[in-house]
């Protein structure tokens, strides 16, 4: 496999999209605390002049923005977000590292606040539940202990809620600030002015323990959530860990060590046995075997001699060699794969769009329910109407949590994409991951997909005098050297091995699905298949037909070399079937998926390959447009079609298919069009990719179910639905614990994907 073929998979951070002026870039976002925050950030960025589109992912704390740099700069977008309490990481060499450090600082600060909140809340709970009547000034003691919990340790909720309110927006901080603030202020009033209620014959209840414990529980929940969320990016961390921190370069005959960030293109690097290769480059001297399994998926180490390519993150075996750096930093293959995985983890599945809309209106709806709950209890609550009205409305605000809803899809997608990367399946966006499990038909290209894609010329027979062959061989070489077809390389390699050098042709023409043509010495020459010979009215000699029939029965591809009037030579090219192709096709068929093979090759060769892999559905002599039309035919019958290919001639069908998968050694355009790429030659990765889709979608559905059920059941109970039946009212403290655990449970469920066997 040639790993650097994968490079076209990833759009560079500054790639132009949509228009010449538009820039597509992903920025880390800081200070987001819930799904509603992500909706607010997305809304503010999306409505900023100069921004065409903004997508924000709460799970991996990032914003992907299409913007016009002539109208708005990253610094300008940063100012917009800072105005509502968030921040954008811009203009730094390693934004990911800055984000990671900021998140670590936030985590440590949250950890300290949580510990102090728990320590101060425990005595408040003990006094409120067991010693209210026996401890003098119990209310004052609880007020003094809970005040720092609510207004100092929990100050971020109030600060963020205020910033949101200035812009007419709400999030989870709004719910927490309202619930704990109201509970504390009401309790403080009853502590300082109890006579207001006693003069009316009512008991002045206090809820200091509820306010303090809610802050403590929510902080604890956020701490557990952040810890769990960090595990969803373990695939990225593993990939990053493949790159060493320092390298040894050779200058003026001496070696010296450099940080990897300072390596420049052209510098000569020394790699010793057992070391990781730091950047991409070309071997200059020495030889060794290199383990490229972490990038290519191939278990057998690859020999590296002078002139061979090496790639960052791969591991040198026993030998030692020197190589010249060719691609460094963000340009290496490993860096591109990391960026692809990161962008895929940040992409949104279609179901997430609906979830985002719900999260966007969730908090205002909950506030409305809390107000209605308060009014309802005031009207129908009887003797303790006001107390119950306050308690239930505060509980409604506490128990409602948009976080579980917002985390349901993106955490599953992040783990699913990471799981794919660990299994040599690069997923370009979440949509293909969500759709893959629905596939009912798989269409396979033959060359490079079912077969090895390493064709070799096994037979070459000339139909001209021996004295004419030396003059025609350079012409054949020149024609095939300009062809983009994978079989052409086999012909070139054969002629090159025979010591032949090509000649310059004029008027070169690629005849899609048939062959190529060009002129030399005022004469037209062609190489191609039977169809090309028939179109040009060139008869194949009887001996040639006999050979062709025999070779096709051996699953070989037949290519003719001709001039304007006659066939000059016939070649047989063999491309061995991959050892795993039959197993992969059988696995798909056992799952009830119809498998088809399409090839531009002749019927006899197609039939031989189909029989070798256990296929009954195949089509031969198909042009690129024919492949796309066949996909349309299947779709017209209601099939969900996955197309797997590797060549330029597959790109049209890949674009048409519902799920498109490119083989990693394929052409750049095929991988650019495809939504998934297999960076391994093992076709078994196809059923694995579809299985990964199934398990990821199952996890998303489980997460959404529990997130919705939690709120559908929790909010009515918090509002006092059970009180008329059995006198039960939910405590705000229990509501706070339930809210915290709901988010943790969703993330934990997503992490179960890591242990799934594909």
XYZ file of C-alpha atoms in Angstrom:
758
model
C 0.000 0.000 0.000
C 1.092 3.582 -0.605
C -0.034 5.489 2.520
C 0.555 8.978 1.169
C -2.284 8.430 -1.312
C -4.526 9.206 1.655
C -3.342 12.810 1.815
C -6.152 14.115 -0.396
C -8.674 12.940 2.168
C -8.190 16.022 4.249
C -8.917 19.584 3.319
C -6.203 21.814 4.701
C -7.269 24.186 7.481
C -7.149 27.134 5.128
C -8.733 25.490 2.107
C -11.068 27.601 0.007
C -14.636 26.330 -0.104
C -17.741 27.600 -1.804
C -16.156 30.762 -3.110
C -12.664 32.057 -3.738
C -12.790 34.209 -0.593
C -14.273 31.737 1.868
C -12.059 29.971 4.422
C -12.940 26.730 6.194
C -11.360 26.424 9.635
C -11.883 24.627 12.933
C -11.289 26.442 16.244
C -11.274 25.091 19.810
C -13.987 26.707 21.957
C -13.540 27.318 25.675
C -16.023 27.747 28.545
C -18.927 25.731 27.048
C -20.712 23.923 29.896
C -23.766 22.342 28.235
C -25.466 21.553 24.935
C -27.403 24.805 25.043
C -24.024 26.603 25.179
C -23.080 24.953 21.889
C -26.358 26.149 20.375
C -25.666 29.702 21.610
C -22.115 29.706 20.214
C -23.335 28.312 16.895
C -26.104 30.912 16.705
C -23.806 33.840 17.541
C -21.129 32.754 15.061
C -23.690 31.940 12.371
C -25.230 35.414 12.636
C -21.872 37.210 12.563
C -21.348 39.220 9.331
C -18.870 37.418 7.099
C -19.651 33.954 8.480
C -21.397 31.735 5.930
C -21.791 28.693 8.152
C -20.848 27.650 11.677
C -21.091 24.205 13.265
C -20.339 23.733 16.953
C -19.729 20.383 18.651
C -20.205 20.332 22.412
C -18.586 16.927 22.890
C -15.185 17.887 21.477
C -15.514 21.616 22.281
C -14.870 22.887 18.755
C -16.395 25.197 16.154
C -16.006 24.648 12.409
C -16.559 27.912 10.536
C -16.833 28.904 6.863
C -16.064 32.612 6.734
C -14.861 35.435 4.497
C -11.526 36.691 5.916
C -12.061 40.029 4.137
C -15.146 40.635 6.297
C -14.399 38.888 9.592
C -11.181 37.629 11.178
C -10.762 34.872 13.772
C -9.982 37.599 16.317
C -13.308 39.243 15.463
C -15.165 35.968 16.010
C -13.303 35.563 19.281
C -14.570 38.970 20.463
C -18.146 38.011 19.583
C -17.954 34.895 21.758
C -16.129 36.603 24.600
C -19.088 38.958 24.828
C -21.368 36.085 25.877
C -18.908 34.308 28.165
C -17.095 31.941 25.811
C -13.727 32.052 24.093
C -12.207 30.972 20.782
C -8.592 29.761 20.517
C -7.024 31.666 17.594
C -3.621 32.825 16.341
C -1.537 30.214 18.140
C 0.896 27.654 16.751
C -0.826 24.685 18.390
C -4.470 25.541 19.209
C -5.175 21.964 20.258
C -2.466 22.138 22.895
C -3.782 25.510 24.125
C -7.281 24.044 24.384
C -6.005 20.979 26.208
C -4.067 23.101 28.694
C -7.066 25.411 29.234
C -9.368 22.430 29.776
C -6.895 20.919 32.210
C -6.789 24.194 34.169
C -10.586 24.326 34.166
C -10.739 20.707 35.297
C -8.348 21.340 38.190
C -10.253 24.482 39.204
C -13.570 22.608 38.970
C -12.103 19.806 41.060
C -11.093 22.217 43.828
C -14.483 23.983 43.745
C -16.286 20.634 43.886
C -14.271 19.413 46.882
C -14.927 22.638 48.819
C -18.601 22.651 47.835
C -19.023 19.086 49.140
C -17.130 19.850 52.374
C -19.250 22.942 53.115
C -22.526 21.289 52.038
C -22.219 18.254 54.327
C -22.665 20.222 57.632
C -25.521 22.210 56.054
C -27.334 18.948 55.218
C -26.637 17.472 58.658
C -27.980 20.567 60.427
C -30.986 20.877 58.122
C -32.019 17.232 58.391
C -31.075 16.205 61.946
C -30.393 19.221 64.191
C -32.809 21.974 63.138
C -34.632 22.058 66.465
C -31.682 21.360 68.741
C -28.902 23.630 67.454
C -29.169 27.355 68.356
C -29.119 29.687 65.385
C -29.245 26.702 63.034
C -30.632 28.837 60.175
C -27.839 31.382 60.525
C -25.203 28.651 60.573
C -26.616 27.112 57.407
C -26.795 30.517 55.730
C -23.155 31.279 56.535
C -21.973 27.858 55.293
C -24.076 27.779 52.107
C -23.428 31.397 51.000
C -19.845 30.720 49.788
C -21.027 27.519 48.094
C -23.719 29.300 46.091
C -22.134 32.678 45.393
C -18.396 31.904 45.382
C -17.883 28.274 44.454
C -20.912 28.460 42.164
C -20.284 31.995 40.891
C -19.561 30.805 37.336
C -23.206 29.778 36.928
C -24.400 33.278 37.817
C -21.735 35.062 35.720
C -22.458 32.962 32.642
C -26.225 33.210 33.079
C -25.953 37.017 33.262
C -23.837 37.189 30.077
C -26.340 34.964 28.302
C -29.278 37.061 29.470
C -27.701 40.242 28.046
C -27.999 38.682 24.592
C -31.431 37.173 25.169
C -30.061 33.629 25.470
C -30.281 30.880 28.069
C -28.403 27.706 28.928
C -27.971 25.246 31.791
C -26.231 27.929 33.852
C -29.499 29.891 33.696
C -31.406 26.999 35.291
C -28.783 26.471 38.005
C -28.493 30.183 38.819
C -32.269 30.656 38.982
C -32.932 27.568 41.111
C -30.113 27.984 43.629
C -30.379 31.783 43.744
C -34.132 31.727 44.426
C -33.788 28.965 47.035
C -30.987 30.806 48.874
C -32.589 34.272 48.772
C -35.962 32.924 49.926
C -34.241 31.059 52.778
C -32.162 34.108 53.718
C -35.322 36.258 53.863
C -37.042 33.706 56.108
C -33.968 33.585 58.357
C -33.635 37.361 58.709
C -37.376 38.197 58.785
C -39.204 35.117 60.132
C -41.957 37.306 61.605
C -43.248 38.013 58.080
C -44.562 34.432 58.023
C -45.158 33.751 61.727
C -47.447 36.796 61.962
C -49.560 35.130 59.270
C -49.583 31.797 61.041
C -47.120 30.161 58.632
C -43.807 28.367 59.251
C -40.738 30.175 57.741
C -39.088 27.222 55.920
C -35.509 27.421 54.674
C -33.801 25.516 51.819
C -30.134 26.345 52.345
C -29.237 22.640 52.134
C -30.991 22.358 48.769
C -29.168 25.373 47.299
C -25.756 24.204 48.543
C -26.165 20.544 47.626
C -27.467 21.360 44.142
C -24.260 23.326 43.441
C -22.166 20.495 44.926
C -23.947 17.754 42.962
C -23.927 19.642 39.674
C -20.238 20.464 40.093
C -19.522 16.814 40.866
C -21.527 15.780 37.816
C -19.618 18.193 35.590
C -16.347 16.867 37.004
C -17.300 13.263 36.192
C -18.615 14.309 32.784
C -15.371 16.101 31.860
C -13.373 13.104 32.999
C -15.509 10.734 30.927
C -15.520 13.034 27.885
C -11.728 13.111 27.866
C -11.789 9.346 27.249
C -13.866 9.764 24.081
C -10.823 11.345 22.392
C -8.423 8.539 23.292
C -8.071 7.573 19.604
C -6.731 11.054 18.807
C -4.356 10.861 21.771
C -3.056 7.473 20.604
C -2.408 8.841 17.123
C -0.651 11.906 18.520
C 1.423 9.589 20.725
C 2.855 7.920 17.612
C 5.025 10.962 16.924
C 8.278 11.367 18.893
C 9.045 14.651 20.646
C 12.635 15.023 19.420
C 14.705 14.009 16.367
C 18.396 13.622 15.524
C 19.519 15.511 12.450
C 22.850 15.372 10.639
C 24.608 18.671 9.869
C 28.187 18.934 8.598
C 28.807 15.316 9.465
C 27.725 15.615 13.105
C 24.460 14.636 14.809
C 22.435 16.896 17.066
C 19.027 16.625 18.704
C 16.158 18.983 17.841
C 12.553 19.365 19.037
C 10.319 17.942 16.327
C 8.614 21.315 15.835
C 11.920 22.769 14.554
C 12.538 20.179 11.832
C 12.626 21.674 8.335
C 12.128 20.151 4.908
C 15.421 18.881 3.461
C 17.162 18.178 6.749
C 18.738 14.707 7.063
C 17.439 12.663 9.998
C 18.962 9.580 11.613
C 16.665 6.734 12.697
C 18.050 3.991 14.929
C 16.622 0.512 15.618
C 13.322 0.550 17.516
C 12.734 4.293 17.083
C 9.618 5.965 15.700
C 10.043 7.828 12.429
C 9.344 11.519 13.220
C 8.337 13.009 9.823
C 7.681 11.934 6.232
C 10.692 11.628 3.934
C 12.859 9.657 1.497
C 15.598 7.229 2.555
C 19.072 8.439 1.537
C 21.307 5.719 2.972
C 21.082 2.540 5.009
C 18.337 -0.043 4.998
C 15.816 -1.522 7.390
C 12.328 -2.962 7.769
C 9.644 -0.554 9.012
C 6.413 -1.500 10.790
C 3.712 0.591 9.053
C 0.757 -1.311 10.560
C -0.459 1.666 12.611
C -0.925 3.643 9.395
C -1.561 1.077 6.667
C -3.018 -1.788 8.669
C -0.575 -4.187 6.978
C 1.016 -6.514 9.592
C 4.173 -7.346 7.621
C 7.098 -4.870 8.003
C 8.074 -3.127 4.759
C 11.654 -3.090 3.503
C 13.138 0.394 3.129
C 16.078 0.986 0.800
C 17.534 4.183 -0.663
C 14.784 6.163 -2.384
C 11.919 4.553 -0.418
C 9.282 6.668 1.326
C 8.935 6.628 5.111
C 6.109 8.086 7.178
C 5.768 9.751 10.562
C 4.557 7.483 13.357
C 5.806 4.226 11.831
C 8.361 2.174 13.766
C 11.823 1.229 12.557
C 12.832 -2.383 13.178
C 16.420 -3.684 13.439
C 18.301 -1.613 10.870
C 19.431 2.004 10.869
C 19.116 4.553 8.088
C 19.169 8.238 7.220
C 16.397 10.003 5.371
C 15.687 13.508 4.077
C 12.618 15.225 5.546
C 10.021 15.791 2.836
C 6.936 16.736 4.835
C 6.982 18.087 8.381
C 4.509 19.361 10.962
C 0.908 19.505 9.779
C 1.866 18.243 6.309
C 2.825 14.706 7.380
C 0.520 11.802 6.637
C 0.051 11.131 10.360
C -0.909 14.776 11.016
C -3.424 14.616 8.171
C -4.988 11.446 9.536
C -5.221 13.065 12.978
C -6.911 16.109 11.437
C -9.333 13.902 9.515
C -10.331 11.975 12.630
C -10.691 15.195 14.611
C -12.893 16.822 11.953
C -15.012 13.689 11.637
C -15.490 13.595 15.410
C -16.640 17.208 15.232
C -19.089 16.647 12.372
C -22.801 16.281 13.062
C -25.011 13.346 12.247
C -28.380 14.313 10.678
C -30.230 13.366 13.874
C -28.121 15.931 15.760
C -29.804 18.777 13.862
C -33.130 17.903 15.478
C -31.479 17.498 18.877
C -29.843 20.933 18.525
C -33.223 22.537 17.828
C -34.680 20.876 20.921
C -31.683 21.930 23.043
C -32.049 25.502 21.757
C -35.597 25.860 23.104
C -35.196 23.480 26.052
C -34.181 26.004 28.722
C -36.889 28.609 27.922
C -39.490 25.821 27.938
C -38.255 24.560 31.320
C -38.390 28.077 32.774
C -41.950 28.334 31.458
C -42.858 24.994 33.085
C -41.327 26.168 36.374
C -43.419 29.371 36.286
C -46.602 27.406 35.503
C -45.745 24.985 38.320
C -45.364 27.901 40.742
C -48.670 29.462 39.678
C -50.479 26.120 39.772
C -49.368 25.399 43.316
C -50.292 28.915 44.449
C -53.822 28.393 43.136
C -54.439 24.768 44.093
C -51.806 24.135 46.796
C -53.951 24.579 49.872
C -52.435 25.387 53.262
C -48.742 25.253 52.286
C -49.290 26.587 48.783
C -46.443 29.077 48.664
C -43.872 26.748 50.223
C -44.777 23.915 47.860
C -44.921 26.295 44.904
C -41.391 27.490 45.578
C -40.028 24.003 46.269
C -41.490 22.407 43.142
C -40.564 25.242 40.785
C -36.979 25.187 42.081
C -36.889 21.387 41.682
C -38.138 21.657 38.088
C -35.318 24.094 37.300
C -32.761 21.802 38.943
C -33.777 18.463 37.447
C -34.111 19.644 33.833
C -30.861 19.012 32.000
C -30.128 19.691 28.325
C -26.633 18.240 28.732
C -27.641 14.597 28.463
C -29.611 15.431 25.335
C -26.748 17.398 23.820
C -24.143 14.744 24.620
C -26.191 11.792 23.338
C -25.165 11.987 19.685
C -21.726 13.682 19.589
C -20.133 11.477 22.249
C -21.234 8.335 20.402
C -19.951 9.783 17.117
C -16.594 10.699 18.695
C -16.076 7.212 20.107
C -17.326 5.597 16.875
C -14.969 7.609 14.660
C -12.091 6.855 17.028
C -12.946 3.156 17.017
C -12.915 3.272 13.217
C -9.487 4.930 13.166
C -8.128 2.194 15.439
C -9.415 -0.368 12.917
C -7.968 1.403 9.833
C -11.350 2.873 8.855
C -11.138 6.628 8.301
C -14.567 8.223 8.453
C -14.947 11.582 6.782
C -18.227 12.715 8.338
C -20.858 11.547 10.802
C -23.580 11.226 8.164
C -21.947 8.170 6.576
C -21.480 6.610 10.019
C -25.170 7.099 10.763
C -26.297 5.735 7.371
C -23.977 2.732 7.026
C -26.102 0.335 9.068
C -28.998 0.762 6.596
C -26.976 -0.565 3.625
C -28.788 -3.358 1.773
C -26.561 -3.599 -1.324
C -22.787 -3.371 -1.717
C -21.242 -2.667 -5.110
C -17.576 -3.627 -5.509
C -15.104 -2.587 -8.144
C -12.829 -5.453 -9.211
C -9.302 -4.128 -9.724
C -7.692 -2.983 -6.468
C -10.814 -3.759 -4.462
C -11.490 -7.478 -4.865
C -8.088 -8.062 -6.441
C -4.692 -7.004 -5.110
C -4.433 -4.036 -7.450
C -0.863 -5.112 -8.239
C -1.249 -6.396 -11.792
C 1.665 -7.949 -13.657
C 2.122 -8.860 -17.294
C 2.268 -12.640 -17.473
C 2.281 -13.048 -21.254
C 3.264 -10.871 -24.246
C 2.969 -12.163 -27.821
C 3.951 -10.137 -30.906
C 2.324 -10.537 -34.348
C 5.063 -8.720 -36.267
C 8.524 -9.654 -37.447
C 11.179 -9.888 -34.746
C 13.078 -7.052 -36.422
C 10.071 -4.717 -35.964
C 9.598 -5.385 -32.231
C 12.474 -3.144 -30.965
C 10.982 -0.152 -32.786
C 7.454 -0.770 -31.456
C 8.287 -1.436 -27.806
C 9.116 2.242 -27.024
C 5.787 3.263 -28.609
C 3.882 0.811 -26.405
C 5.862 2.114 -23.395
C 5.039 5.744 -24.302
C 1.317 5.018 -24.624
C 0.991 3.138 -21.330
C 3.177 5.605 -19.435
C 0.592 8.334 -20.078
C -2.433 6.199 -19.182
C -4.044 6.580 -15.746
C -5.399 3.010 -15.734
C -3.837 0.767 -13.046
C -3.147 -1.965 -15.633
C -0.931 0.454 -17.583
C 1.644 0.423 -14.790
C 2.020 -3.316 -15.201
C 2.893 -2.916 -18.882
C 5.377 -0.131 -18.128
C 7.026 -2.220 -15.398
C 7.377 -5.179 -17.779
C 8.948 -3.088 -20.540
C 11.188 -1.288 -18.082
C 12.400 -4.641 -16.741
C 13.278 -5.576 -20.337
C 15.432 -2.457 -20.591
C 13.010 -0.556 -22.849
C 12.746 3.252 -22.688
C 9.689 5.170 -23.808
C 9.391 7.559 -26.698
C 7.492 10.841 -27.029
C 4.009 10.620 -28.549
C 1.748 13.393 -29.833
C -2.012 13.678 -29.807
C -2.409 11.440 -26.761
C -6.058 10.580 -26.086
C -7.589 8.666 -23.179
C -10.575 6.632 -24.389
C -12.581 6.003 -21.211
C -13.464 2.361 -20.676
C -11.667 1.284 -23.849
C -7.970 2.273 -23.841
C -5.630 5.020 -25.080
C -4.352 6.344 -28.424
C -1.441 8.473 -29.609
C 0.571 9.368 -32.697
C 4.182 8.528 -33.484
C 5.948 9.113 -36.837
C 2.657 10.243 -38.438
C 0.927 7.024 -37.451
C -1.758 6.341 -34.817
C -1.183 3.614 -32.238
C -3.645 2.214 -29.714
C -3.705 -0.013 -26.647
C -6.974 -1.247 -25.225
C -9.634 -3.911 -25.064
C -11.870 -5.750 -27.548
C -14.321 -2.866 -27.639
C -11.643 -0.444 -28.844
C -10.524 -2.864 -31.560
C -14.127 -3.317 -32.734
C -14.820 0.429 -32.751
C -11.736 1.092 -34.881
C -12.482 -1.843 -37.234
C -9.244 -3.637 -36.389
C -9.444 -7.411 -36.724
C -7.747 -9.609 -34.127
C -5.707 -12.472 -35.655
C -6.995 -16.009 -35.082
C -3.948 -16.818 -32.951
C -4.643 -13.735 -30.856
C -8.265 -14.730 -30.318
C -7.204 -18.209 -29.212
C -4.711 -16.790 -26.729
C -7.226 -14.262 -25.438
C -9.869 -16.925 -24.842
C -7.435 -19.096 -22.906
C -6.093 -16.221 -20.803
C -9.555 -14.951 -19.907
C -10.457 -18.395 -18.648
C -7.499 -18.009 -16.292
C -8.977 -14.715 -14.946
C -6.399 -12.644 -16.830
C -7.125 -9.326 -18.529
C -6.319 -9.125 -22.248
C -4.875 -5.927 -23.764
C -4.215 -5.343 -27.453
C -1.551 -3.124 -28.995
C -2.388 -2.033 -32.536
C -1.767 0.553 -35.207
C -4.426 1.965 -37.546
C -4.942 -1.302 -39.436
C -3.771 -4.335 -37.477
C -3.089 -5.830 -34.055
C 0.640 -5.719 -33.317
C 0.702 -7.567 -29.990
C -1.525 -9.061 -27.318
C -0.762 -8.998 -23.590
C -2.163 -10.942 -20.626
C -2.257 -9.171 -17.277
C -2.997 -11.015 -14.049
C -4.191 -9.343 -10.871
C -4.448 -11.884 -8.025
C -7.599 -11.966 -5.919
C -6.974 -10.875 -2.313
C -6.963 -13.687 0.194
C -9.617 -11.957 2.309
C -12.020 -11.003 -0.508
C -14.033 -14.234 -0.451
C -14.357 -14.122 3.354
C -15.471 -10.456 3.330
C -18.055 -11.060 0.590
C -19.372 -14.134 2.413
C -19.721 -12.101 5.630
C -21.754 -9.433 3.833
C -23.976 -12.022 2.157
C -24.566 -13.805 5.474
C -25.906 -10.512 6.839
C -28.476 -10.399 4.054
C -26.631 -7.748 2.033
C -26.646 -8.219 -1.743
C -23.119 -7.952 -3.203
C -22.394 -6.951 -6.798
C -19.134 -6.718 -8.754
C -18.710 -4.189 -11.561
C -15.684 -4.155 -13.834
C -14.589 -2.698 -17.122
C -12.944 -6.028 -17.876
C -14.384 -8.591 -20.298
C -17.083 -11.083 -19.379
C -14.827 -14.149 -19.172
C -12.354 -12.521 -16.775
C -15.182 -11.073 -14.678
C -16.837 -14.479 -14.468
C -13.595 -16.169 -13.368
C -13.005 -13.612 -10.599
C -16.661 -13.771 -9.485
C -16.492 -17.559 -9.179
C -13.268 -17.294 -7.192
C -14.915 -15.099 -4.537
C -18.376 -16.695 -4.500
C -20.279 -13.987 -6.378
C -23.227 -14.566 -8.684
C -24.088 -10.901 -9.323
C -21.596 -9.162 -11.602
C -21.388 -7.005 -14.693
C -18.511 -6.794 -17.146
C -17.334 -4.163 -19.624
C -18.910 -1.324 -17.626
C -17.918 2.283 -18.273
C -17.706 4.784 -15.376
C -21.158 6.131 -16.295
C -22.495 2.561 -16.385
C -21.343 2.010 -12.790
C -23.126 5.159 -11.623
C -26.258 4.148 -13.572
C -26.205 0.706 -11.938
C -26.080 2.338 -8.502
C -29.082 4.479 -9.526
C -30.943 1.354 -10.654
C -30.453 -0.247 -7.258
C -31.506 2.947 -5.476
C -34.640 3.150 -7.624
C -35.718 -0.238 -6.224
C -35.398 1.068 -2.669
C -31.930 -0.262 -1.930
C -29.478 1.649 0.247
C -26.243 1.273 -1.714
C -22.629 1.275 -0.585
C -20.046 1.625 -3.363
C -16.472 0.449 -2.767
C -13.830 1.437 -5.300
C -10.335 2.765 -5.759
C -9.974 4.341 -9.182
C -10.833 7.494 -11.090
C -13.344 5.405 -13.019
C -15.149 4.669 -9.729
C -15.537 8.285 -8.604
C -18.843 8.873 -10.400
C -20.423 5.804 -8.796
C -18.913 6.706 -5.410
C -20.532 10.129 -5.615
C -23.893 8.560 -6.518
C -23.910 5.929 -3.752
C -25.576 6.437 -0.370
C -22.396 5.307 1.403
C -19.089 5.612 -0.457
C -15.954 3.763 0.622
C -12.543 4.146 -1.020
C -9.634 1.735 -0.759
C -6.608 3.528 0.686
C -4.253 2.733 -2.172
C -6.736 4.233 -4.635
C -6.656 7.439 -6.633
C -6.857 10.840 -4.957
C -10.174 11.672 -6.620
C -11.790 8.415 -5.450
C -10.757 9.116 -1.858
C -11.793 12.748 -2.142
C -15.311 11.742 -3.218
C -15.699 8.872 -0.727
C -17.053 9.445 2.788
C -14.991 6.585 4.233
C -11.523 5.318 3.363
C -10.007 1.960 4.285
C -6.282 2.418 4.925
C -5.725 -1.283 4.540
C -5.996 -3.703 1.640
C -8.171 -6.061 3.700
C -11.715 -6.068 2.289
C -12.943 -7.386 5.655
C -12.860 -3.754 6.763
C -16.060 -3.167 4.757
C -18.304 -5.377 6.955
C -16.449 -3.973 9.966
C -17.304 -0.415 8.887
C -20.977 -1.311 8.445
C -20.979 -3.083 11.829
C -19.404 -0.002 13.423
C -22.211 2.102 11.952
C -24.824 -0.267 13.398
C -23.347 -0.230 16.889
C -22.836 3.547 16.847
C -26.447 4.185 15.814
C -27.655 1.772 18.509
C -25.668 3.763 21.076
C -27.071 7.073 19.807
C -30.619 5.722 20.074
C -30.006 4.425 23.594
C -28.557 7.769 24.647
C -31.421 9.771 23.151
C -33.994 7.428 24.675
C -32.621 7.808 28.172
C -32.082 11.555 27.793
C -35.683 12.094 26.661
C -37.168 9.644 29.178
C -35.193 11.258 31.985
C -36.700 14.654 31.268
C -40.174 13.367 30.370
C -40.423 11.539 33.690
C -38.266 13.778 35.873
C -39.874 17.152 35.134
C -43.490 16.112 35.917
C -42.377 14.387 39.137
C -40.393 17.490 40.095
C -43.498 19.597 39.451
C -45.416 17.525 42.023
C -47.373 15.127 39.817
C -47.253 12.384 42.478
C -48.264 14.622 45.384
C -52.051 14.192 44.970
C -51.547 10.405 44.711
C -49.137 9.604 47.550
C -47.988 12.947 48.985
C -44.505 12.654 47.432
C -42.530 15.783 46.579
C -39.062 15.435 45.045
C -36.283 17.139 46.976
C -34.134 19.641 45.013
C -31.071 17.820 46.378
C -32.107 14.515 44.808
C -33.030 16.359 41.628
C -29.546 17.853 41.470
C -27.950 14.437 41.875
C -30.198 12.953 39.186
C -29.368 15.756 36.770
C -25.638 15.265 37.281
C -25.861 11.497 36.820
C -27.911 11.757 33.618
C -25.018 13.361 31.715
C -22.478 10.954 33.148
C -24.613 7.945 32.197
C -24.890 9.094 28.562
C -21.135 9.571 28.203
C -20.434 6.262 29.933
C -22.830 4.466 27.588
C -21.010 5.971 24.597
C -17.681 4.771 25.973
C -18.995 1.195 25.836
C -18.431 1.406 22.067
C -14.693 1.138 22.732
C -15.068 -2.486 23.789
C -17.221 -3.503 20.814
C -15.681 -6.186 18.604
C -16.113 -5.343 14.928
